[in-house]
Amino acid sequence: MNEISSSGAGVFFREDLTTGEVPVVTAIPHQLAVSRLTLTDFRCYRQQRLEVDVRPVVLTGPNGAGKTNLLEALSFLVPGRGLRRAKLSEITRRAADGVVAARQWAVAAKLSVGDNEIDIGTGCEIGANDNDRGRDKRVTKIDGTVVKSQAELGRYTSAQWLTPQMDRLFLEGASGRRRFVDQLIYGLDPEHAGPVAAYDHSLRSRNKLLREGNLEPQWLDSIEESMARHGIALVVRRLEVVARLQAVCRAGKGAFPGSEIAMAGQVEDWLASEPALTVEDRFRDALLTSRPSDAVIGSTSVGPHRSDFAVRHGDTGMAADICSTGEQKALLIGIVLAAARLQTEERGYTPLLLLDEITAHLDKARRVSLFELILDLGAQAWITGTEDEIFAPLGEQVQHFAINQGEFEKL
Amino acid sequence: MTTTEIDRLIQLLSKLPGLGPRSARRAALHLIKNRESLMKPLGLAMEAAAENVQTCSTCGNLDTANPCAICTDVKRDTAKICVVEEVADLWALERTASFNGLYHILGGVLSPLDGVGPDDLTLDSLIARARGDEVTEIILATSATVDGKTTAHYITDRLEDAGVTVSALAHGIPVGGELDYLDDGTLSAAMKERRGI
């Protein structure tokens, strides 16, 4: 008991939020934490380094100070296109007049999980080979070695995030919710990215052929075969993970309501009553039958890309999209924290939590509860806000930086 | 200041795969320093290759003879044709000395997103070859990417009534590989394709 790792990683001070009592030292066995972050020509940052310990990080500053940019940089430490889903060329630093100041950019970080350290570097380089000459390309290094694909990052790191854009997640199209659920799954199962990318590739290939009026049956057969194989694999995985997540989500935690979550769609319905191999045939047949009508609309009318992530309020049973704005945010936070808890249980360490303007739409009780849950989880959360005072009760349990015009100041 | 001849050399070298402007300058300097032992022989070798190398009209291989040395080698097994994407893949297989049949170079893979369709590949000549009397097996050795696999599936479809066995290279554990480091996809493919010892 009371073992504290000698390296200091995984240890932070906790203070009772309500009474402000003397801090006690709590050991957290496994926590993914950034200790150093270096940004080069990344958005508003020309060359900046930030050194932090394992405690949650609070970043405050006026609008446009560079808070979200910093969270975006951290989101590049996991596979994918980051929390803004930006193109490589959009991330480059621009001078005040909007002219590109540097085409290449880089994010480098030292991270730890318990006593293990890992160096990750990723960024945009300009290709020099015959197949990518002069084009922007993403390069990723782990411990100084260039890796074949950025998907490798998923073996070492994971992150979950919430941004103000996601406040409308339940109101907007299903594609945002599918992306959200896939992002939750990547944290639990990095291999999920394989079928998702393969299905998307084949889907876009099919749509392109149909739009061009190319209806060569054998070519479409081959593409649809690939869609069926990868599509069913990805739906099966989504269903499995969402079921595990549901078990954690159902009960509310702190001031956040529980939720009933499920994947809904045609393929999901088929899988409820038939084995995966039969559903693969059924999906392939459906694609074959829908070719003429899909050719008219220029897109594919059936498949996992039409599925939705359905959420209901655990107490009232109301569908999330008709809940109040504050309640929707509370549901979303509840799900993300549940996914983080599940991941800690399954993978043995807490993910990075990137929470942009998270306190907006939250009343005081929920704010206090959110901070308690984050500290309870023991994750290195990166929390941004415009007002310092909101974070004052957290005291030494967090490290607080002010950001202004791309410069950090420790408070 | 550099002269126009050197500039031209550097500019041409920098168009080679794997060479950027910096490495092109290094290569140019190295060539000039080794004028007699490297630069002139290289120039002659390039001229000779440019004059004499041609594409084999049967399989698509590069050689000074047409048909190529592989297609005309009487010691090779003409019943088997291995289908590869590019000449580099043929060379890779030849280095292993594990295959004694003939080859067929597709010239790429089907990729709607890159605008590559069946007419851009050497599919018709492959099908014509497969229908030949001697051929009994077509071995598909396209990449294990989404497009590579889709192409393999497409060829299999087209060869359905050609009266040949169609096989594909196995997916699985690399020689000397450790299980723990393999991705799920490779590992489950290896499990599915396991065989008796």
XYZ file of C-alpha atoms in Angstrom:
608
model
C 0.000 0.000 0.000
C 0.954 3.609 -0.378
C 3.609 2.731 -2.894
C 4.841 5.727 -4.739
C 6.878 5.273 -7.847
C 10.346 6.693 -7.445
C 10.336 8.412 -10.817
C 7.521 10.618 -9.669
C 5.383 9.648 -12.651
C 1.862 8.704 -11.719
C 1.800 10.748 -8.537
C -0.073 13.918 -7.920
C -1.533 15.840 -5.062
C -5.210 15.761 -4.305
C -7.034 18.327 -2.332
C -10.583 18.047 -1.163
C -12.506 20.371 -3.436
C -15.031 21.560 -0.894
C -12.948 21.917 2.268
C -9.567 22.779 0.804
C -7.787 20.450 3.232
C -4.078 19.688 3.236
C -3.106 17.778 0.087
C -2.588 14.040 0.370
C -0.376 12.101 -1.975
C -2.182 9.527 -4.077
C -0.427 6.986 -6.228
C -1.951 6.289 -9.626
C -0.414 3.176 -11.097
C -0.863 3.843 -14.790
C -1.353 7.130 -16.452
C -0.455 8.275 -19.950
C 1.047 11.717 -19.469
C 2.908 14.229 -21.583
C 6.000 15.652 -19.894
C 7.307 17.835 -22.698
C 5.683 19.237 -25.801
C 7.596 21.037 -28.553
C 5.794 22.769 -31.396
C 7.458 24.007 -34.576
C 5.592 26.166 -37.079
C 2.349 24.693 -35.820
C -0.577 27.091 -36.385
C 0.206 30.188 -34.258
C 3.311 28.643 -32.671
C 6.653 29.319 -34.341
C 8.842 27.463 -31.862
C 7.465 26.722 -28.413
C 8.231 24.248 -25.682
C 6.030 23.396 -22.726
C 7.238 21.249 -19.812
C 4.585 19.805 -17.527
C 4.247 17.219 -14.768
C 1.647 14.468 -14.631
C -1.144 16.565 -13.090
C -4.024 17.835 -15.240
C -3.166 20.985 -17.153
C -5.381 24.062 -17.176
C -4.858 26.563 -19.990
C -6.568 29.919 -19.840
C -6.379 32.931 -22.088
C -8.422 35.223 -24.303
C -10.053 34.077 -27.546
C -7.492 33.424 -30.261
C -4.655 32.950 -27.755
C -3.763 29.505 -29.100
C -5.479 27.221 -26.567
C -7.316 25.039 -29.063
C -4.220 24.938 -31.274
C -2.316 23.421 -28.366
C -4.988 20.756 -27.818
C -4.975 20.062 -31.543
C -1.199 19.538 -31.401
C -1.716 16.988 -28.603
C -4.396 15.241 -30.658
C -1.727 14.495 -33.295
C -0.025 12.186 -30.790
C -2.723 9.593 -31.577
C -3.632 8.202 -35.025
C -5.865 10.316 -37.211
C -6.180 13.839 -38.474
C -6.408 15.544 -35.104
C -9.370 17.111 -33.363
C -10.084 19.599 -36.134
C -9.693 16.975 -38.890
C -7.593 19.540 -40.707
C -5.635 19.041 -43.908
C -1.856 19.021 -43.475
C -1.553 22.300 -45.358
C -4.064 24.061 -43.091
C -1.915 23.554 -40.024
C 1.155 25.404 -41.214
C 1.995 28.658 -39.507
C 0.812 31.795 -41.224
C 2.121 35.299 -40.823
C -0.209 38.059 -39.641
C -1.263 38.796 -43.226
C -2.354 35.157 -43.724
C 0.581 34.252 -45.972
C 2.050 30.806 -45.284
C 5.212 31.364 -43.238
C 6.412 27.753 -43.288
C 5.042 24.741 -45.104
C 6.465 22.074 -42.834
C 5.338 21.724 -39.244
C 6.089 19.391 -36.355
C 4.787 18.286 -32.984
C 7.244 16.463 -30.732
C 6.457 15.107 -27.293
C 7.911 13.060 -24.496
C 5.272 10.917 -22.838
C 5.281 8.466 -19.982
C 3.165 5.524 -18.923
C 4.263 4.643 -15.409
C 8.043 4.298 -15.601
C 8.189 3.875 -19.364
C 8.992 6.863 -21.500
C 8.321 7.304 -25.185
C 9.288 10.018 -27.650
C 6.831 10.807 -30.404
C 7.388 13.184 -33.266
C 4.948 13.828 -36.057
C 4.492 16.464 -38.684
C 4.328 17.461 -42.287
C 7.259 17.035 -44.640
C 7.563 17.617 -48.355
C 7.886 14.386 -50.303
C 11.123 13.686 -52.249
C 10.239 10.343 -53.829
C 8.847 9.884 -57.316
C 5.377 9.047 -56.035
C 5.034 11.946 -53.600
C 7.508 14.513 -54.884
C 6.677 18.018 -53.793
C 3.531 16.910 -51.971
C 2.844 17.347 -48.266
C 3.168 14.114 -46.347
C 2.681 13.156 -42.732
C 5.748 11.651 -41.109
C 5.666 9.958 -37.709
C 8.570 8.915 -35.522
C 8.460 6.773 -32.420
C 11.594 6.877 -30.281
C 13.455 8.481 -33.168
C 12.556 5.851 -35.775
C 10.252 6.671 -38.670
C 7.271 4.314 -38.594
C 5.483 3.025 -41.684
C 2.097 4.355 -40.704
C 0.840 6.773 -38.096
C -1.590 4.020 -37.059
C 1.376 2.626 -35.048
C 0.818 5.451 -32.568
C -2.348 3.690 -31.426
C -0.245 0.981 -29.796
C 1.306 3.462 -27.408
C -1.046 6.385 -26.955
C -4.703 7.226 -26.821
C -6.721 10.362 -26.323
C -10.354 11.355 -26.065
C -11.512 14.878 -26.708
C -14.476 17.190 -26.503
C -14.607 20.459 -28.411
C -17.265 23.194 -28.574
C -18.117 22.031 -32.128
C -19.227 18.729 -30.599
C -21.904 20.525 -28.553
C -24.091 20.086 -31.645
C -23.188 16.418 -32.090
C -26.713 15.140 -31.357
C -28.352 17.771 -33.571
C -26.265 17.429 -36.699
C -25.788 14.598 -39.191
C -25.041 11.001 -38.259
C -21.547 11.160 -39.795
C -20.296 13.231 -36.832
C -21.727 10.700 -34.384
C -20.145 7.775 -36.263
C -16.803 9.568 -36.145
C -17.316 10.211 -32.437
C -18.041 6.568 -31.725
C -15.102 5.435 -33.873
C -12.836 7.823 -31.964
C -14.024 6.256 -28.688
C -13.314 2.814 -30.151
C -9.778 3.729 -31.325
C -8.944 4.407 -27.669
C -10.125 0.937 -26.698
C -9.084 -0.943 -29.800
C -6.541 0.755 -32.093
C -6.931 -2.003 -34.719
C -10.418 -0.654 -35.476
C -8.793 1.922 -37.756
C -7.924 -0.803 -40.319
C -11.446 -1.837 -41.390
C -12.711 1.758 -41.080
C -10.104 3.031 -43.569
C -10.481 0.018 -45.889
C -14.271 0.308 -45.990
C -14.078 4.043 -46.635
C -11.597 3.505 -49.470
C -13.809 0.908 -51.184
C -16.946 2.994 -50.622
C -15.354 6.024 -52.285
C -14.140 3.799 -55.144
C -17.663 2.474 -55.725
C -19.211 5.948 -55.595
C -16.681 7.246 -58.072
C -17.368 4.441 -60.562
C -21.127 4.908 -60.229
C -20.864 8.675 -60.705
C -18.735 8.184 -63.800
C -21.351 5.809 -65.163
C -18.866 2.936 -65.134
C -21.041 -0.079 -64.435
C -18.633 -2.866 -65.393
C -20.124 -5.674 -63.294
C -16.919 -7.530 -62.428
C -15.138 -4.402 -61.285
C -18.072 -3.381 -59.072
C -18.297 -6.989 -57.803
C -14.697 -6.817 -56.609
C -15.170 -3.472 -54.869
C -18.423 -4.564 -53.248
C -16.734 -7.755 -52.068
C -14.196 -5.578 -50.261
C -16.959 -3.353 -48.842
C -18.830 -6.387 -47.525
C -15.771 -7.916 -45.877
C -14.499 -4.734 -44.202
C -17.930 -3.197 -43.625
C -19.294 -6.128 -41.661
C -16.037 -6.412 -39.691
C -16.294 -2.782 -38.657
C -19.970 -3.002 -37.675
C -19.305 -6.125 -35.600
C -16.509 -4.287 -33.815
C -18.652 -1.185 -33.215
C -21.443 -3.330 -31.780
C -19.056 -5.184 -29.466
C -17.384 -2.064 -28.139
C -20.608 -0.083 -27.777
C -22.058 -2.986 -25.745
C -19.035 -2.898 -23.404
C -19.285 0.876 -23.181
C -23.013 0.697 -22.477
C -22.295 -1.320 -19.339
C -20.149 1.559 -18.034
C -22.382 4.371 -19.364
C -25.673 3.137 -17.982
C -25.080 4.338 -14.427
C -24.596 8.073 -14.084
C -21.522 9.328 -12.304
C -21.333 12.457 -10.165
C -23.600 15.127 -11.623
C -23.596 13.494 -15.035
C -26.556 11.394 -16.124
C -26.269 7.832 -17.318
C -27.149 7.076 -20.899
C -28.510 4.305 -23.069
C -26.322 4.009 -26.144
C -26.625 1.827 -29.223
C -25.574 1.569 -32.852
C -28.593 1.673 -35.131
C -28.851 0.859 -38.812
C -29.780 -1.669 -41.449
C -26.624 -3.765 -41.129
C -26.914 -3.716 -37.329
C -30.502 -5.004 -37.664
C -29.362 -7.853 -39.885
C -26.603 -8.781 -37.457
C -29.128 -8.986 -34.615
C -30.724 -12.046 -36.195
C -28.123 -13.567 -38.507
C -24.474 -14.630 -38.289
C -21.841 -12.284 -39.720
C -21.062 -14.444 -42.748
C -24.714 -14.513 -43.810
C -24.935 -10.752 -43.318
C -21.860 -10.309 -45.519
C -23.716 -12.107 -48.350
C -26.854 -10.119 -47.648
C -24.968 -6.810 -47.747
C -23.253 -7.824 -50.997
C -26.635 -8.672 -52.519
C -28.073 -5.354 -51.353
C -25.193 -3.492 -52.994
C -25.712 -5.415 -56.214
C -29.438 -4.683 -56.260
C -28.989 -0.992 -55.492
C -26.456 -0.339 -58.287
C -28.924 1.232 -60.746
C -30.546 3.540 -58.178
C -27.190 4.355 -56.544
C -25.834 5.286 -59.973
C -28.623 7.853 -60.304
C -27.887 9.519 -56.951
C -24.126 9.021 -57.260
C -23.721 7.529 -53.784
C -24.213 4.271 -51.918
C -27.576 3.970 -50.204
C -26.937 0.987 -47.957
C -24.136 0.083 -45.555
C -22.389 0.895 -42.285
C -21.777 4.466 -43.497
C -25.506 4.997 -42.982
C -25.526 3.765 -39.363
C -26.148 6.081 -36.439
C -25.018 6.244 -32.833
C -28.228 6.586 -30.825
C -28.141 8.053 -27.320
C -30.939 8.370 -24.757
C -30.919 10.055 -21.392
C -30.581 7.325 -18.758
C -33.091 8.838 -16.305
C -35.753 10.363 -18.555
C -35.394 8.050 -21.554
C -35.475 11.101 -23.826
C -33.554 10.963 -27.100
C -30.423 13.087 -26.775
C -31.347 15.467 -29.598
C -34.458 16.676 -27.783
C -32.686 17.155 -24.429
C -31.705 20.697 -23.415
C -28.331 22.064 -24.552
C -26.865 21.651 -21.059
C -28.235 18.135 -20.754
C -26.765 17.165 -24.148
C -23.362 18.377 -23.046
C -23.704 16.463 -19.770
C -24.561 13.264 -21.689
C -21.575 13.738 -23.973
C -19.194 14.300 -21.062
C -20.679 11.254 -19.311
C -19.975 9.068 -22.349
C -16.413 10.350 -22.858
C -15.539 9.852 -19.192
C -17.103 6.375 -19.260
C -14.989 5.515 -22.313
C -11.903 6.784 -20.474
C -12.747 4.635 -17.439
C -13.353 1.588 -19.632
C -10.069 2.143 -21.424
C -8.198 2.457 -18.138
C -9.681 -0.865 -17.121
C -9.028 -2.639 -20.429
C -5.697 -1.194 -21.526
C -4.287 -0.520 -18.091
C -3.694 3.199 -18.406
C -5.684 6.397 -18.584
C -5.929 8.237 -21.916
C -5.082 11.875 -22.436
C -8.250 13.943 -22.123
C -8.421 17.058 -24.286
C -11.302 19.207 -23.085
C -11.729 22.418 -25.022
C -13.938 25.076 -23.379
C -15.476 22.214 -21.461
C -17.092 24.354 -18.774
C -19.344 26.239 -21.228
C -23.038 25.291 -20.714
C -22.211 23.633 -17.354
C -23.680 24.940 -14.097
C -21.498 25.211 -11.006
C -22.512 21.849 -9.540
C -21.601 20.081 -12.763
C -18.319 21.983 -13.079
C -17.263 20.896 -9.596
C -18.386 17.336 -10.322
C -16.494 17.274 -13.629
C -13.266 18.331 -11.914
C -13.786 15.678 -9.230
C -14.370 12.967 -11.821
C -11.266 13.959 -13.780
C -9.129 13.905 -10.635
C -10.728 10.616 -9.622
C -9.921 9.056 -12.965
C -6.330 10.209 -12.584
C -5.970 11.118 -16.256
C -3.785 13.908 -17.517
C -6.575 16.152 -18.735
C -5.816 19.292 -20.727
C -8.591 21.759 -19.992
C -8.995 25.149 -21.651
C -11.102 28.118 -20.610
C -11.255 31.876 -20.875
C -11.740 32.647 -17.155
C -9.096 31.885 -14.509
C -11.513 32.002 -11.552
C -13.460 28.903 -12.561
C -10.344 26.808 -12.037
C -9.218 28.492 -8.821
C -10.782 25.841 -6.504
C -8.547 23.217 -8.102
C -5.472 24.828 -6.531
C -2.340 22.695 -6.652
C -4.172 19.653 -7.969
C -3.636 21.028 -11.423
C -0.940 23.046 -13.167
C -2.220 26.265 -14.577
C -0.784 28.136 -17.563
C -1.885 31.405 -19.090
C -1.622 31.532 -22.884
C -1.446 34.724 -24.826
C -0.461 35.102 -28.467
C 1.228 31.727 -28.489
C 3.287 32.337 -25.320
C 2.887 30.334 -22.081
C 3.176 31.642 -18.571
C 2.968 29.352 -15.521
C 0.549 30.669 -12.905
C 28.919 29.833 -58.741
C 28.089 26.680 -60.634
C 28.143 26.356 -64.391
C 25.137 25.442 -66.481
C 26.438 21.885 -67.115
C 26.603 21.163 -63.400
C 23.243 22.815 -62.805
C 21.688 20.677 -65.494
C 23.239 17.526 -64.009
C 21.985 18.368 -60.522
C 18.538 19.212 -61.831
C 18.267 15.881 -63.663
C 19.635 13.871 -60.748
C 17.129 15.469 -58.383
C 14.328 13.965 -60.484
C 15.460 10.443 -59.524
C 13.378 8.594 -56.931
C 14.753 9.067 -53.441
C 16.960 12.025 -54.384
C 16.083 15.546 -53.294
C 18.027 18.678 -54.316
C 20.565 18.208 -51.526
C 21.379 14.570 -52.298
C 21.401 15.410 -56.022
C 24.171 17.973 -55.382
C 26.134 15.374 -53.409
C 25.715 12.802 -56.168
C 26.797 15.316 -58.840
C 29.924 16.254 -56.903
C 30.759 12.606 -56.323
C 30.392 11.853 -60.025
C 32.638 14.744 -61.041
C 35.293 13.755 -58.547
C 35.242 10.206 -59.948
C 35.074 11.196 -63.579
C 36.999 8.289 -65.124
C 36.067 5.494 -62.730
C 32.357 6.272 -62.372
C 30.959 9.143 -64.345
C 31.977 8.094 -67.849
C 31.131 4.375 -67.375
C 27.780 5.454 -65.904
C 27.095 7.650 -68.920
C 27.896 4.787 -71.279
C 25.804 2.326 -69.279
C 22.862 4.702 -69.360
C 23.194 5.262 -73.069
C 23.385 1.530 -73.728
C 20.345 0.869 -71.550
C 18.386 3.675 -73.193
C 19.196 2.215 -76.625
C 18.612 -1.451 -75.922
C 16.186 -2.060 -73.049
C 12.657 -2.788 -74.186
C 9.410 -4.010 -72.707
C 8.694 -7.701 -73.268
C 5.581 -7.942 -75.420
C 4.549 -11.156 -73.673
C 4.928 -10.454 -69.950
C 5.817 -6.755 -69.659
C 9.270 -7.387 -68.157
C 12.210 -5.131 -69.076
C 15.072 -6.727 -71.015
C 17.341 -6.159 -73.992
C 15.579 -8.994 -75.805
C 11.926 -9.246 -76.755
C 10.492 -11.682 -75.675
C 12.558 -11.393 -72.500
C 15.069 -13.900 -71.148
C 12.524 -15.309 -68.693
C 9.839 -15.882 -71.333
C 12.318 -17.637 -73.650
C 14.104 -19.683 -70.966
C 13.401 -23.321 -71.879
C 14.159 -24.463 -68.323
C 11.222 -22.512 -66.885
C 7.832 -24.019 -66.145
C 5.434 -22.545 -68.706
C 2.380 -23.964 -66.937
C 2.522 -21.348 -64.161
C 2.181 -17.579 -64.498
C 2.766 -15.285 -61.546
C 0.896 -11.946 -61.797
C 2.677 -8.943 -60.273
C 2.011 -5.194 -60.272
C 5.399 -3.848 -61.383
C 8.783 -5.002 -62.707
C 10.241 -4.321 -59.238
C 7.937 -7.032 -57.852
C 9.200 -9.487 -60.491
C 12.766 -8.688 -59.463
C 11.871 -9.212 -55.801
C 10.470 -12.662 -56.574
C 13.421 -13.547 -58.832
C 15.846 -12.680 -56.010
C 14.204 -15.379 -53.893
C 14.811 -17.995 -56.622
C 11.692 -19.700 -55.278
C 9.611 -19.546 -58.433
C 10.478 -21.187 -61.738
C 7.424 -20.218 -63.785
C 6.659 -17.210 -65.958
C 5.454 -13.747 -65.003
C 2.860 -11.225 -66.042
C 3.240 -7.552 -65.164
C -0.049 -5.699 -64.738
C 1.388 -2.204 -64.698
C -0.428 -1.248 -61.487
C -3.678 -2.057 -59.694
C -7.285 -1.068 -60.272
C -7.898 2.167 -58.438
C -10.989 4.223 -59.243
C -9.748 6.994 -56.937
C -6.531 7.313 -58.977
C -8.371 6.907 -62.263
C -6.841 3.503 -63.070
C -9.286 1.118 -64.744
C -9.066 -2.329 -66.396
C -8.071 -0.778 -69.741
C -4.999 0.813 -68.133
C -3.661 -2.588 -67.063
C -2.465 -5.522 -69.180
C -5.511 -7.597 -68.283
C -6.599 -8.632 -71.760
C -3.210 -10.090 -72.577
C -3.171 -11.899 -69.223
C -6.524 -13.500 -69.976
C -5.360 -14.461 -73.454
C -2.240 -16.061 -71.972
C -4.270 -17.883 -69.310
C -6.424 -19.427 -72.038
C -3.301 -20.831 -73.701
C -3.016 -24.630 -73.770
C 0.023 -24.969 -71.562
C -1.055 -22.764 -68.657
C -2.602 -24.542 -65.663
C -2.131 -22.087 -62.774
C -2.266 -18.317 -62.335
C -0.625 -17.110 -59.126
C -1.802 -13.675 -57.983
C 0.957 -11.734 -56.236
C -0.630 -8.277 -55.956
C -0.081 -6.196 -52.813
C -2.163 -6.890 -49.719
C -3.695 -3.387 -49.900
C -7.391 -2.697 -50.449
C -6.804 -1.927 -54.145
C -4.397 -4.862 -54.552
C -6.923 -7.298 -53.110
C -9.778 -5.813 -55.143
C -7.659 -6.273 -58.282
C -6.922 -9.901 -57.345
C -10.630 -10.515 -56.857
C -11.388 -8.890 -60.216
C -8.814 -11.034 -62.044
C -10.179 -14.172 -60.377
C -13.656 -13.258 -61.665
C -12.387 -12.662 -65.183
C -10.479 -15.966 -65.180
C -13.453 -17.994 -64.019
C -13.988 -19.775 -67.332
C -10.350 -19.822 -68.463
C -9.837 -23.363 -67.211
C -6.934 -22.554 -64.891
C -6.372 -22.822 -61.154
C -6.130 -19.345 -59.584
C -4.099 -19.039 -56.402
C -2.806 -16.129 -54.338
C 0.263 -15.625 -52.168
C -0.363 -16.453 -48.488
C -0.729 -13.770 -45.833
C 0.743 -14.379 -42.428
C 3.653 -14.280 -40.060
C 6.877 -12.938 -41.572
C 9.875 -15.255 -41.326
C 11.587 -14.492 -38.013
C 8.561 -12.495 -36.838
C 7.315 -12.380 -33.269
C 3.600 -12.912 -32.698
C 3.337 -10.207 -30.099
C 4.339 -7.516 -32.586
C 1.897 -8.493 -35.348
C -1.232 -6.527 -36.111
C -4.613 -8.218 -35.598
C -5.343 -8.475 -39.328
C -2.126 -10.352 -40.150
C -2.426 -12.598 -37.139
C -6.024 -13.593 -37.856
C -5.129 -14.188 -41.540
C -2.274 -16.429 -40.386
C -4.625 -18.330 -38.103
C -7.189 -18.816 -40.888
C -4.526 -19.989 -43.319
C -2.742 -22.310 -40.887
C -1.656 -25.674 -42.211
C -0.529 -29.070 -41.022
C 3.146 -29.601 -40.287
